[in-house]
Amino acid sequence: MADEGYSSTAWESTDNPDPNASQTPYYGLFQPNSPSLIHESATAPALSSLPVKPSSPPPRSSSDSLGRSSSSRWRDSVPVTIERKDTLSVIPSDAISLVETNFDENVLRVLCELDCGVPLLLDRIKQSMVSCREASVFFKKRAVLEDEYGKSLQKLARTTSEVYSMNDGKAGSFVGAWQSSMKIHDIMAENRIRFAQRLNEMSDELASLAKEVDKNRKQTKELASRYERALQESELNMEKSKNRLEVSSEELERVLLQKEGESLKDGGLQAKNQGGVAGKRALGKAVAKGGLLLKGKNPGNIQRQEDDIRTRVSNASDLYRKALTDTQAMRQEYFNFQLPRILRALKECADEIDLGTQYHLTRYAFLFESIVLSDGSTLVPVAPEDGIGLKSTIESIDNRADFKIYMQNYAYARGGTAPRGPRREGPAEEGFLPPLPTHGGGAYSVHTNAPVGSSQNSQIPDKGRPTFGVDLAEQMARDNVELPAILEKCCTAIEKHGLQSQGIYRISGMARKVASLKERLDKDIDSVNLDSEEWISDINNVTSVLKMWFRELPDPLLTSTLHQGFVEAAKIENDRLRHIRLHERVNDLPDPNYATLKYFLGHLHKIAEYEADNSMSIQNLAIVFGQTLFGQMIPGNGSFLGHGNGGMADAPFQNKAIETILDHYSDIFVDEAEVGA
């Protein structure tokens, strides 16, 4: 609240807009001709910190009002300074709209008429502080619950997404729907965490509001107590002055009786006729005491004694009159100015905490409603650009198409293995029947025993430069190249069309398409255009062919000779030492293998940079290519590529080796000259 001075002009402008307001009497000390408190802000700066609106309540009636004089004694006796802070300053600026524009003067008038106005407001503020603190505690506890829920949901969504990308779960449309549903849960968790932050802010603001209001309440209570004590002391001082005047008057009466020589009886009758019962009692006491002084007193002494007593009576009368006037002025000022000002300050203090609490409760209701609506719009978006929602995402799973792709991949993967169970075909003399004729093959037709190449592939001339199953060094020397042509061709197409493809390298292509592409590349690699619609429509066919080329190398890319060295280096627990040992093994590779590994791992490093889109982290890529680059079992005969060094027991260490080399790709393969270039 802003500080205001208290001049008479501010109090003379009341809140009565009626044209006949001139007939309304001025209350208390604030009459046009009253000199009291005209310069209140200058003479009592200690009290100017309590605000006063330009209106005044009706005065408290006083039957002893005899005059209006300066209240300097009042102000000197109450040297109190209050620094009152605006407790609504802790509430955001948009709360100002909740504050009433006009102070309720009628309520203030009623409070001024009550004997219990001050304790009433003090108790009301105490109740409001209890309510404010309860709301603050509720917000704090609710914030803890929301924060715990949001962080738990966020952790669950992200962990589930990462774990599924490493597990052997369903592929196809199910992967996209599953990852999208986890993102929706992640968004909802973020909203809850932000909601918890807002609740914490509101809890702190309410606690600060209650603290400030409690401080202001105590200061105002102390000020009211000081005013009341000062008024009581003034009334006590007036009573003492009155008693001293009565004693001096009794002595004067006694001397006058002595001077006039009246009898005790006549003095008693005269006192009865002049002063009534009280005068009789006072005069009787004077005569009773003065009777003993009649003896031995001459007229001169009596005259001097009379003059001295008259002086004392005059002084006592002046002191009593001054004390009475000061007390009346103090009483008028207390009931007509100080008490209304204290009550106004307490009422505004109560309004501040009530409005502050109501504002934060309203803000809480708005935020709660907003978070619920936000969850609803996340689950069921209104605009198409906001997504399709959780239900539509789950409904987008195409189990039929996923199963078809799985059948094709499974049949292709098992095509070279020895059949298990009863044989389908055989010689007629052993009782086998001829195969049934097929008519156009359905959607689920899987030709496991069909020729690898189609009729179109059979028309491609074979240039006699095979690509698959040829030793890496012989292949590069034959073609006079620094890198295998198939590696450059496939990696370029994948980087152009598949960096953001979900599950790239982890999801296999269609068996028929993969076999067809392999045959074409094996017969004439230069005639194959991987940028055509036939191949970019499903880039997984290209990645499957590239993995097949690595698997069919006679000697694995990392060589059977260095296999054990790579595995032993991968077993080292210390990250730095493992990196150094694997770097040494990479440098031991033959030049063709080193060049091929450097180029291909650079390609995988670029794939990992798009992890947010394709869900293929370095760890996932290492799992896919661990056995592929180290060598794996040849289907059908139980032996291993690379002289039996690629056993399943070494699979975790093979994956760890690839992961470490990928993590430190720049340190191992990229030198300073290349970085500068």
XYZ file of C-alpha atoms in Angstrom:
677
model
C 0.000 0.000 0.000
C 1.286 3.391 -0.875
C 2.114 5.843 1.862
C -0.192 8.845 2.211
C -0.083 12.002 4.261
C -3.064 12.843 6.432
C -4.018 16.448 5.884
C -7.389 17.936 6.718
C -8.226 18.377 3.024
C -8.073 14.635 2.501
C -10.516 14.011 5.286
C -12.835 16.896 4.400
C -13.593 15.332 0.978
C -16.073 12.630 2.016
C -17.631 9.995 -0.212
C -21.069 11.637 -0.315
C -21.759 12.729 -3.912
C -25.143 14.249 -3.021
C -25.527 17.968 -3.840
C -26.833 18.559 -0.315
C -23.644 17.214 1.119
C -22.904 20.657 2.521
C -25.587 20.010 5.095
C -23.787 16.908 6.287
C -21.897 17.743 9.496
C -18.150 17.208 9.694
C -17.192 14.455 12.023
C -14.872 14.593 14.976
C -11.836 16.783 14.733
C -12.077 17.387 11.013
C -14.241 20.468 10.904
C -13.364 23.391 8.702
C -12.332 25.650 11.572
C -10.580 22.981 13.600
C -6.794 23.487 13.825
C -6.267 19.912 14.964
C -4.324 17.567 12.664
C -4.131 19.982 9.772
C -0.462 19.162 9.386
C -0.654 15.587 10.591
C 1.792 14.290 8.019
C 4.404 16.767 9.191
C 3.917 16.513 12.936
C 3.410 12.755 13.145
C 5.421 11.081 10.370
C 5.544 7.860 12.386
C 1.853 7.339 11.723
C 1.811 8.284 8.057
C 2.577 4.756 6.919
C -1.028 3.643 7.463
C -3.190 4.543 4.451
C -6.387 6.566 4.753
C -8.970 6.937 1.996
C -10.566 10.406 1.543
C -13.620 9.671 3.672
C -14.350 9.303 7.360
C -16.799 7.210 9.385
C -19.227 8.715 11.919
C -17.541 9.772 15.190
C -17.675 7.854 18.395
C -19.966 9.871 20.734
C -18.384 11.456 23.769
C -20.409 13.132 26.431
C -17.319 14.899 27.813
C -16.486 16.773 24.586
C -15.855 20.364 25.681
C -13.390 21.539 23.104
C -10.827 20.675 20.494
C -7.177 21.401 21.044
C -3.873 20.252 19.661
C -3.011 16.605 20.118
C 0.710 17.071 20.420
C 0.781 15.163 23.709
C -0.886 12.184 22.002
C 1.639 12.111 19.223
C 4.546 12.548 21.599
C 3.368 9.655 23.753
C 3.064 7.150 20.869
C 6.376 7.141 18.965
C 5.543 4.136 16.782
C 6.791 3.577 13.256
C 5.208 0.945 11.062
C 6.589 -0.110 7.697
C 3.686 -1.790 6.020
C 4.432 -3.723 2.863
C 2.032 -4.465 0.043
C 1.382 -8.141 0.536
C -0.346 -8.394 -2.836
C 2.978 -7.633 -4.480
C 3.718 -11.363 -4.266
C 0.706 -12.048 -6.467
C 1.156 -11.764 -10.257
C -0.100 -8.635 -11.946
C -3.159 -10.295 -13.426
C -4.590 -10.625 -9.912
C -5.334 -6.896 -9.771
C -8.621 -7.470 -11.550
C -9.877 -9.321 -8.486
C -9.333 -6.364 -6.132
C -12.413 -4.262 -5.417
C -12.073 -0.754 -6.796
C -13.977 0.942 -3.934
C -13.381 0.311 -0.270
C -16.563 -0.664 1.577
C -17.063 2.414 3.754
C -20.307 1.069 5.220
C -18.478 -1.907 6.694
C -15.871 0.443 8.161
C -18.587 2.592 9.759
C -20.161 -0.463 11.377
C -16.769 -1.592 12.659
C -16.169 1.845 14.180
C -19.433 1.597 16.083
C -18.497 -1.774 17.558
C -16.514 -1.965 20.787
C -14.851 -5.137 19.502
C -13.857 -3.900 16.034
C -10.103 -4.347 16.433
C -10.153 -7.863 17.988
C -12.803 -8.865 15.436
C -10.520 -8.026 12.519
C -7.453 -9.523 14.213
C -9.262 -12.846 14.672
C -10.579 -12.703 11.099
C -7.074 -12.188 9.714
C -5.861 -15.121 11.804
C -8.561 -17.330 10.250
C -7.621 -16.158 6.762
C -3.958 -16.961 7.416
C -4.879 -20.503 8.471
C -6.889 -20.946 5.243
C -4.039 -19.493 3.164
C -1.482 -21.827 4.718
C -3.767 -24.829 4.208
C -4.053 -23.964 0.511
C -0.259 -23.565 0.315
C 0.300 -26.985 1.895
C -2.228 -28.577 -0.470
C -0.495 -27.083 -3.505
C 2.875 -28.318 -2.257
C 1.641 -31.887 -1.690
C -0.203 -31.928 -4.995
C 2.969 -30.714 -6.728
C 4.927 -33.621 -5.232
C 2.347 -36.107 -6.533
C 2.220 -34.541 -10.000
C 6.012 -34.332 -10.266
C 6.442 -37.949 -9.207
C 3.748 -39.090 -11.633
C 5.167 -37.053 -14.519
C 8.762 -38.192 -14.032
C 7.728 -41.835 -13.568
C 5.593 -41.760 -16.716
C 8.364 -40.036 -18.668
C 10.945 -42.583 -17.518
C 8.610 -45.464 -18.347
C 7.851 -44.152 -21.848
C 11.488 -43.490 -22.767
C 12.805 -46.725 -21.259
C 10.118 -48.779 -22.985
C 10.928 -47.158 -26.332
C 14.651 -47.844 -25.954
C 14.216 -51.408 -24.736
C 11.830 -52.321 -27.549
C 14.279 -51.053 -30.177
C 16.860 -53.533 -28.817
C 14.508 -56.500 -28.409
C 13.392 -58.952 -31.062
C 9.827 -57.691 -31.165
C 7.370 -57.285 -34.016
C 8.453 -55.061 -36.895
C 6.484 -53.295 -39.591
C 3.576 -51.009 -38.773
C 3.561 -52.165 -35.145
C 6.954 -50.518 -34.500
C 5.812 -47.116 -35.735
C 2.560 -47.251 -33.768
C 4.343 -48.389 -30.617
C 6.976 -45.648 -30.778
C 4.299 -43.011 -31.503
C 2.274 -44.122 -28.483
C 5.368 -43.800 -26.288
C 5.907 -40.250 -27.601
C 2.312 -39.389 -26.664
C 2.950 -40.631 -23.132
C 6.163 -38.600 -23.038
C 4.249 -35.420 -23.997
C 1.651 -36.049 -21.265
C 4.451 -36.576 -18.738
C 6.055 -33.250 -19.720
C 2.719 -31.489 -19.167
C 2.418 -32.982 -15.685
C 5.948 -31.911 -14.755
C 5.210 -28.325 -15.832
C 1.954 -28.429 -13.847
C 3.922 -29.491 -10.755
C 6.291 -26.545 -11.244
C 3.356 -24.100 -11.344
C 1.899 -25.631 -8.185
C 5.209 -25.192 -6.393
C 5.313 -21.534 -7.423
C 1.772 -20.914 -6.163
C 2.533 -22.690 -2.881
C 5.581 -20.490 -2.294
C 3.634 -17.335 -3.163
C 0.821 -18.205 -0.740
C 3.312 -18.974 2.025
C 5.014 -15.611 1.432
C 1.626 -13.866 1.425
C 0.647 -15.405 4.764
C 4.005 -14.442 6.258
C 3.713 -10.805 5.180
C 0.115 -10.516 6.381
C 1.039 -12.018 9.754
C 3.831 -9.465 10.121
C 1.531 -6.551 9.256
C -1.155 -7.856 11.609
C 1.234 -7.941 14.539
C 2.517 -4.437 13.812
C -0.989 -2.987 13.563
C -2.059 -4.796 16.730
C 0.896 -3.304 18.604
C 0.007 0.160 17.293
C -3.611 -0.164 18.450
C -2.452 -1.306 21.887
C -0.148 1.716 22.210
C -2.966 4.103 21.291
C -5.287 2.528 23.873
C -2.648 2.653 26.598
C -1.902 6.307 25.816
C -5.608 7.188 26.093
C -5.906 5.331 29.393
C -2.851 7.139 30.777
C -4.327 10.505 29.743
C -7.622 9.711 31.486
C -5.743 8.653 34.625
C -3.742 11.891 34.590
C -6.971 13.893 34.256
C -8.439 12.062 37.263
C -5.370 12.894 39.341
C -5.603 16.578 38.360
C -9.241 16.568 39.362
C -8.437 15.094 42.791
C -5.745 17.712 43.368
C -8.232 20.456 42.498
C -10.784 19.043 44.945
C -8.222 18.922 47.771
C -7.173 22.545 47.119
C -10.847 23.603 47.012
C -11.451 21.944 50.374
C -8.530 23.848 51.889
C -9.880 27.106 50.451
C -13.320 26.441 51.897
C -11.774 25.749 55.271
C -9.847 29.019 55.259
C -12.895 30.988 54.191
C -14.894 29.519 57.052
C -12.111 30.420 59.451
C -11.953 33.949 58.101
C -15.676 34.582 58.383
C -15.834 32.924 61.829
C -18.926 30.908 61.009
C -20.024 28.139 63.324
C -19.767 24.509 62.456
C -23.518 24.252 62.216
C -23.973 27.303 59.960
C -21.135 26.090 57.781
C -22.812 22.705 57.425
C -26.190 24.277 56.534
C -24.608 26.608 53.999
C -22.742 23.780 52.388
C -25.972 21.818 52.156
C -27.836 24.704 50.519
C -25.072 25.495 48.010
C -23.530 22.183 46.989
C -26.108 19.541 47.745
C -25.003 16.242 49.184
C -21.556 16.354 47.624
C -20.976 19.950 48.735
C -22.103 19.141 52.251
C -19.660 16.266 52.478
C -16.748 18.332 51.152
C -17.565 21.406 53.296
C -18.094 19.280 56.358
C -14.623 17.822 55.963
C -13.160 21.303 55.587
C -14.935 22.585 58.690
C -13.957 19.515 60.659
C -10.347 20.030 59.777
C -10.446 23.796 60.016
C -12.087 23.896 63.385
C -8.837 22.992 64.991
C -7.124 25.938 63.224
C -9.424 28.644 64.583
C -7.407 28.881 67.710
C -4.318 31.085 67.719
C -4.848 32.506 64.189
C -4.777 36.244 63.605
C -6.407 37.935 60.578
C -3.053 38.576 58.843
C -2.033 34.958 58.839
C -5.460 33.908 57.632
C -5.271 36.388 54.734
C -1.836 35.171 53.668
C -3.024 31.568 53.944
C -6.078 32.414 51.834
C -3.958 34.005 49.129
C -1.594 31.033 48.993
C -4.437 28.539 48.773
C -6.194 30.579 46.112
C -2.995 30.450 44.048
C -2.812 26.694 44.429
C -6.493 26.344 43.531
C -5.961 28.470 40.432
C -2.954 26.383 39.340
C -4.789 23.105 40.027
C -7.795 24.397 38.113
C -5.607 25.292 35.119
C -3.908 21.890 35.213
C -7.222 20.090 35.446
C -8.701 22.160 32.620
C -5.670 21.422 30.436
C -5.729 17.688 31.287
C -9.461 17.572 30.598
C -9.038 19.353 27.254
C -6.129 17.109 26.208
C -8.021 13.975 27.185
C -11.097 15.070 25.291
C -9.000 15.910 22.223
C -7.176 12.594 22.490
C -10.439 10.704 22.837
C -11.894 12.533 19.844
C -8.782 11.868 17.779
C -8.700 8.195 18.756
C -12.334 7.442 17.979
C -12.652 9.719 14.935
C -9.240 9.305 13.306
C -6.820 6.771 14.756
C -9.344 3.963 15.334
C -10.865 4.231 11.824
C -7.387 4.299 10.354
C -6.356 1.176 12.277
C -9.584 -0.587 11.348
C -9.117 0.385 7.705
C -5.567 -0.992 7.732
C -6.701 -4.272 9.297
C -9.650 -4.589 6.888
C -7.416 -4.009 3.889
C -4.969 -6.547 5.298
C -7.803 -9.097 5.582
C -8.932 -8.296 2.045
C -5.404 -8.791 0.731
C -4.982 -12.291 2.069
C -8.555 -13.277 1.171
C -8.193 -12.038 -2.406
C -4.698 -13.513 -2.707
C -5.919 -16.933 -1.576
C -8.928 -16.764 -3.879
C -6.745 -15.736 -6.818
C -4.377 -18.677 -6.390
C -7.282 -21.084 -5.979
C -8.777 -19.704 -9.188
C -5.412 -20.028 -10.893
C -5.141 -23.610 -9.660
C -8.582 -24.428 -11.067
C -7.593 -22.912 -14.420
C -4.290 -24.815 -14.566
C -5.969 -28.062 -13.534
C -8.587 -27.611 -16.232
C -5.866 -26.763 -18.761
C -3.799 -29.860 -17.970
C -6.830 -32.115 -18.318
C -7.786 -30.488 -21.631
C -4.171 -30.756 -22.788
C -4.140 -34.486 -22.063
C -7.399 -34.816 -23.950
C -6.126 -32.899 -26.991
C -2.955 -35.010 -26.950
C -4.945 -38.228 -26.918
C -7.521 -36.967 -29.432
C -6.069 -34.007 -31.417
C -8.549 -31.494 -32.796
C -6.486 -30.314 -35.761
C -4.992 -32.810 -38.248
C -1.575 -31.138 -38.056
C -1.408 -32.022 -34.329
C -1.223 -35.752 -35.086
C -3.690 -38.612 -35.152
C -3.978 -39.388 -31.439
C -3.403 -42.523 -29.420
C -6.451 -44.493 -30.561
C -5.856 -43.802 -34.248
C -2.183 -44.649 -33.812
C -3.026 -48.067 -32.391
C -5.638 -48.617 -35.095
C -2.992 -47.939 -37.767
C -1.321 -51.286 -37.007
C -1.730 -53.561 -40.037
C -1.289 -57.071 -38.686
C -2.095 -58.640 -42.060
C 0.657 -56.775 -43.919
C 3.109 -57.271 -41.027
C 2.518 -61.013 -41.048
C 2.940 -61.193 -44.811
C 6.340 -59.505 -44.598
C 7.324 -61.725 -41.689
C 6.417 -64.862 -43.657
C 8.526 -63.789 -46.601
C 11.530 -62.917 -44.434
C 11.223 -66.106 -42.409
C 10.957 -68.304 -45.468
C 13.968 -66.642 -47.038
C 16.060 -66.960 -43.872
C 15.262 -70.674 -43.577
C 15.458 -71.420 -47.291
C 18.995 -72.856 -47.219
C 18.648 -75.026 -44.109
C 17.914 -78.738 -44.159
C 14.157 -79.318 -43.924
C 12.808 -80.523 -40.630
C 9.768 -82.786 -40.482
C 8.180 -84.682 -43.418
C 9.481 -83.968 -46.919
C 7.173 -82.215 -49.359
C 8.543 -83.702 -52.602
C 10.311 -86.893 -53.614
C 10.441 -89.689 -56.177
C 7.196 -91.248 -57.199
C 8.459 -94.752 -56.441
C 8.667 -93.739 -52.773
C 5.034 -92.750 -52.740
C 5.336 -88.955 -53.275
C 2.613 -87.246 -55.291
C 3.344 -84.600 -57.921
C 2.905 -80.969 -56.719
C -0.435 -79.310 -57.259
C -0.532 -76.637 -59.970
C -0.681 -73.013 -58.813
C -2.939 -70.391 -60.329
C -1.517 -66.921 -59.957
C -0.402 -67.070 -56.309
C -2.283 -65.187 -53.597
C -1.140 -62.454 -51.306
C 0.455 -64.975 -48.966
C 2.291 -67.035 -51.624
C 5.856 -67.803 -50.543
C 7.984 -69.456 -53.214
C 10.741 -71.000 -51.172
C 11.865 -73.424 -53.881
C 11.446 -71.066 -56.846
C 14.519 -69.975 -58.760
C 16.325 -67.124 -57.157
C 16.123 -64.857 -60.182
C 13.014 -63.930 -62.071
C 12.536 -64.263 -65.809
C 13.565 -60.624 -66.154
C 16.841 -61.284 -64.307
C 17.554 -64.278 -66.520
C 17.683 -61.911 -69.486
C 20.472 -59.803 -67.883
C 23.837 -60.729 -69.426
C 26.416 -62.031 -66.981
C 29.685 -60.084 -67.324
C 31.625 -62.702 -65.376
C 32.594 -60.340 -62.548
C 30.692 -61.721 -59.556
C 30.279 -59.586 -56.447
C 29.030 -62.020 -53.804
C 31.235 -64.727 -52.294
C 34.462 -63.230 -53.688
C 37.429 -62.446 -51.442
C 37.548 -58.746 -50.596
C 41.148 -58.164 -51.667
C 40.691 -60.100 -54.953
C 37.480 -58.225 -55.708
C 39.103 -54.782 -55.206
C 42.244 -55.763 -57.137
C 40.155 -57.147 -60.000
C 38.083 -53.992 -60.294
C 41.090 -51.728 -59.550
C 39.152 -49.706 -56.957
C 39.868 -48.416 -53.449
C 36.441 -49.466 -52.174
C 34.092 -52.269 -53.250
C 31.605 -50.970 -55.803
C 28.630 -52.612 -54.107
C 29.490 -50.940 -50.800
C 29.629 -47.453 -52.296
C 26.514 -48.025 -54.401
C 24.363 -49.336 -51.536
C 25.566 -46.863 -48.877
C 24.956 -43.907 -51.183
C 21.381 -45.044 -51.892
C 20.691 -45.718 -48.213
C 22.002 -42.312 -47.117
C 19.913 -40.643 -49.798
C 16.613 -42.430 -49.121
C 16.797 -44.270 -45.799
C 18.428 -42.168 -43.067
C 15.036 -41.504 -41.453
C 13.570 -44.952 -42.128
C 12.332 -46.587 -38.931
C 14.509 -49.544 -37.913
C 16.934 -49.217 -40.840
C 19.250 -52.271 -41.052
C 17.227 -53.996 -38.313
C 14.175 -54.644 -40.490
C 14.713 -57.070 -43.343
C 13.460 -56.591 -46.885
C 11.173 -58.872 -48.917
C 12.872 -62.176 -49.706
C 11.912 -62.145 -53.408
C 13.082 -58.573 -53.917
C 16.323 -59.197 -52.035
C 17.088 -62.271 -54.122
C 16.321 -60.410 -57.346
C 18.552 -57.475 -56.419
C 21.368 -59.799 -55.403
C 21.270 -61.567 -58.764
C 21.311 -58.308 -60.695
C 24.255 -56.944 -58.709
C 26.121 -60.218 -59.104
C 25.682 -60.286 -62.890
C 26.171 -56.610 -63.802
C 26.505 -54.183 -60.918
C 26.896 -51.163 -63.190
C 23.490 -51.656 -64.796
C 21.585 -51.527 -61.490
C 19.996 -48.155 -60.614
C 19.246 -48.142 -56.873
C 17.560 -44.705 -57.162
C 14.667 -46.193 -59.129
C 11.221 -46.443 -57.588
C 11.560 -50.237 -57.501
C 14.213 -50.049 -54.779
C 13.593 -46.781 -52.927
C 9.993 -47.818 -52.251
C 11.413 -50.241 -49.668
C 14.994 -49.342 -48.769
C 15.150 -52.398 -46.496
C 15.736 -54.524 -49.623
C 18.978 -52.626 -50.258
C 20.140 -52.917 -46.630
C 19.431 -56.668 -46.667
C 21.527 -57.145 -49.814
C 24.429 -55.215 -48.278
C 24.312 -57.320 -45.096
C 24.198 -60.455 -47.276
C 27.340 -59.321 -49.136
C 29.220 -58.963 -45.816
C 28.027 -62.369 -44.611
C 29.089 -64.156 -47.835
C 32.681 -62.884 -47.787
C 34.981 -65.920 -47.658
C 36.952 -64.283 -44.859
C 35.011 -61.890 -42.547
C 35.706 -58.179 -42.836
C 37.505 -58.184 -39.460
C 39.334 -61.411 -40.522
C 39.453 -64.717 -38.753
C 43.093 -64.128 -37.874
C 42.389 -61.016 -35.760
C 39.065 -62.281 -34.407
C 40.409 -63.416 -31.058
C 42.390 -60.192 -30.626
C 39.233 -58.116 -31.118
C 37.304 -60.283 -28.647
C 40.009 -60.050 -25.982
C 40.176 -56.279 -26.376
C 36.391 -56.027 -26.081
C 36.495 -57.878 -22.752
C 38.501 -55.069 -21.101
C 36.355 -53.229 -18.527
C 38.219 -49.901 -18.622
C 36.705 -47.803 -21.423
C 39.886 -45.939 -22.282
C 42.071 -49.052 -22.372
C 39.481 -50.975 -24.402
C 39.384 -48.133 -26.919
C 43.203 -48.195 -27.257
C 43.419 -51.983 -27.728
C 40.645 -52.049 -30.327
C 42.334 -49.160 -32.132
C 45.487 -51.279 -32.306
C 43.541 -54.250 -33.731
C 41.922 -52.047 -36.362
C 45.349 -50.802 -37.446
C 46.452 -54.438 -37.835
C 43.798 -55.080 -40.523
C 44.892 -55.534 -44.139
C 44.581 -52.400 -46.282
C 41.446 -53.511 -48.202
C 39.706 -54.500 -44.966
C 40.767 -51.275 -43.222
C 39.517 -49.069 -46.064
C 36.221 -50.953 -46.273
C 35.711 -50.865 -42.487
C 36.487 -47.145 -42.315
C 34.006 -46.292 -45.051
C 31.225 -48.552 -43.761
C 31.519 -47.485 -40.098
C 31.459 -43.869 -41.238
C 28.197 -44.712 -42.973
C 26.826 -46.323 -39.770
C 27.956 -43.305 -37.746
C 25.825 -41.115 -40.012
C 22.881 -43.512 -39.543
C 23.243 -43.149 -35.735
C 23.073 -39.364 -36.022
C 19.427 -39.763 -37.074
C 18.560 -41.936 -34.083
C 15.595 -39.703 -33.172
C 13.981 -40.602 -36.528
C 15.130 -44.160 -37.222
C 15.499 -45.472 -33.604
C 18.877 -46.977 -34.517
C 21.424 -45.999 -31.904
C 25.063 -47.018 -31.951
C 24.240 -49.866 -29.588
C 21.445 -51.126 -31.873
C 23.690 -50.947 -34.951
C 26.417 -52.853 -33.092
C 23.937 -55.627 -32.286
C 22.921 -55.883 -35.956
C 26.474 -55.914 -37.352
C 28.391 -57.680 -34.575
C 28.321 -61.179 -36.083
C 27.949 -59.831 -39.632
C 31.388 -58.177 -39.590
C 33.068 -60.861 -37.479
C 31.610 -63.818 -39.357
C 28.681 -66.113 -38.629
C 27.577 -69.694 -39.077
C 27.053 -70.931 -42.635
C 23.518 -72.350 -42.868
C 23.427 -76.081 -43.484
C 26.836 -77.422 -42.441
C 27.288 -76.058 -38.889
C 30.712 -74.493 -39.574
C 31.641 -70.826 -39.020
C 32.969 -68.297 -41.383
C 36.463 -67.256 -40.385
C 37.733 -70.692 -39.336
C 35.259 -71.230 -36.550
C 36.030 -68.063 -34.604
C 32.513 -66.603 -34.683
C 30.870 -68.745 -32.007
C 27.750 -67.546 -30.190
C 29.711 -67.317 -26.932
C 31.661 -64.393 -28.388
C 28.585 -62.543 -29.686
C 28.332 -60.058 -26.772
C 32.000 -59.130 -27.111
C 31.697 -58.824 -30.885
C 28.845 -56.377 -30.379
C 30.855 -54.514 -27.730
C 33.812 -54.211 -30.075
C 31.701 -52.723 -32.879
C 29.969 -50.372 -30.406
C 33.278 -49.089 -29.018
C 34.780 -48.535 -32.487
C 31.626 -46.644 -33.553
C 31.690 -44.538 -30.377
C 35.292 -43.516 -31.080
C 35.051 -43.434 -34.875
C 36.638 -39.994 -35.180
C 39.544 -40.899 -32.888
C 40.282 -44.147 -34.715
C 39.737 -43.283 -38.396
C 39.673 -39.500 -38.846
C 43.118 -37.866 -38.660
C 43.842 -34.141 -38.244
C 44.560 -33.644 -41.941
C 41.106 -34.908 -42.907
C 39.471 -32.756 -40.236
C 41.256 -29.667 -41.544
C 40.268 -30.486 -45.110
